[in-house]
C-alpha positions as MATLAB code, in Angstrom:
seq = 'MPTYEFRCRTCDDTFDVQRPMSESSSPASCPEGHPDTVKLLSMAGIGGTQQAAAGGGGGCCGGGCCG';
ca = [
       0.000    0.000    0.000;
       1.439    3.423   -0.918;
       2.628    5.819    1.764;
       1.755    9.507    1.426;
       3.493   12.318    3.299;
       1.483   15.200    4.737;
       2.374   18.423    6.564;
       0.164   20.035    9.171;
      -0.292   23.758    8.602;
      -1.182   24.311   12.270;
       1.756   22.639   14.054;
       4.121   22.290   11.026;
       4.601   18.567   11.746;
       5.112   16.109    8.873;
       3.610   12.623    9.003;
       3.011    9.600    6.785;
      -0.290    7.934    5.944;
      -0.635    4.527    4.290;
      -3.757    4.219    2.161;
      -4.905    2.800   -1.166;
      -4.221    4.830   -4.298;
      -7.973    5.309   -4.701;
      -7.863    7.425   -1.497;
      -4.657    9.324   -2.334;
      -6.354   12.719   -2.532;
      -8.503   12.289    0.587;
      -7.738   14.719    3.418;
      -5.790   13.522    6.465;
      -5.731   14.947    9.984;
      -2.359   15.230   11.707;
      -1.570   12.968   14.677;
      -2.370   15.929   16.972;
      -5.886   16.129   15.468;
      -5.485   19.297   13.388;
      -7.522   19.091   10.171;
      -5.582   21.687    8.107;
      -3.009   19.546    6.288;
      -1.446   19.452    2.849;
      -0.158   16.423    0.943;
       3.518   16.782    0.032;
       4.986   15.825   -3.310;
       7.074   12.692   -2.994;
       9.936   12.062   -5.391;
      10.267    8.372   -4.471;
       9.952    6.111   -7.472;
      10.147    8.957   -9.972;
      12.932    9.136  -12.494;
      14.614    5.788  -12.959;
      18.030    5.755  -14.564;
      19.660    8.724  -16.193;
      21.584    8.414  -19.421;
      24.204   10.936  -20.499;
      23.652   12.631  -23.811;
      26.032   11.481  -26.514;
      28.486   13.879  -28.101;
      30.327   16.915  -26.837;
      29.215   20.439  -26.663;
      29.947   23.292  -24.391;
      31.180   23.264  -20.869;
      34.772   22.864  -19.859;
      35.150   19.137  -20.398;
      33.032   19.034  -23.547;
      34.341   22.194  -25.099;
      38.057   21.412  -25.274;
      39.248   23.946  -22.682;
      40.703   21.249  -20.393;
      44.085   20.160  -21.295;
];
């Protein structure tokens, strides 16, 4: 089950909530009971592998200024 991170606007605490993806946009109260929270953007699982662009071009090491 996915874990979503929230931040409480009242006490500025961050906390995690595990819930199904179908409930990902549902509001969550903080552990202290404050209802004013915001879901934070998680970068986990985004991206994958990076591949360098082929060929030179600009910059010190690609532009021939290193020697």
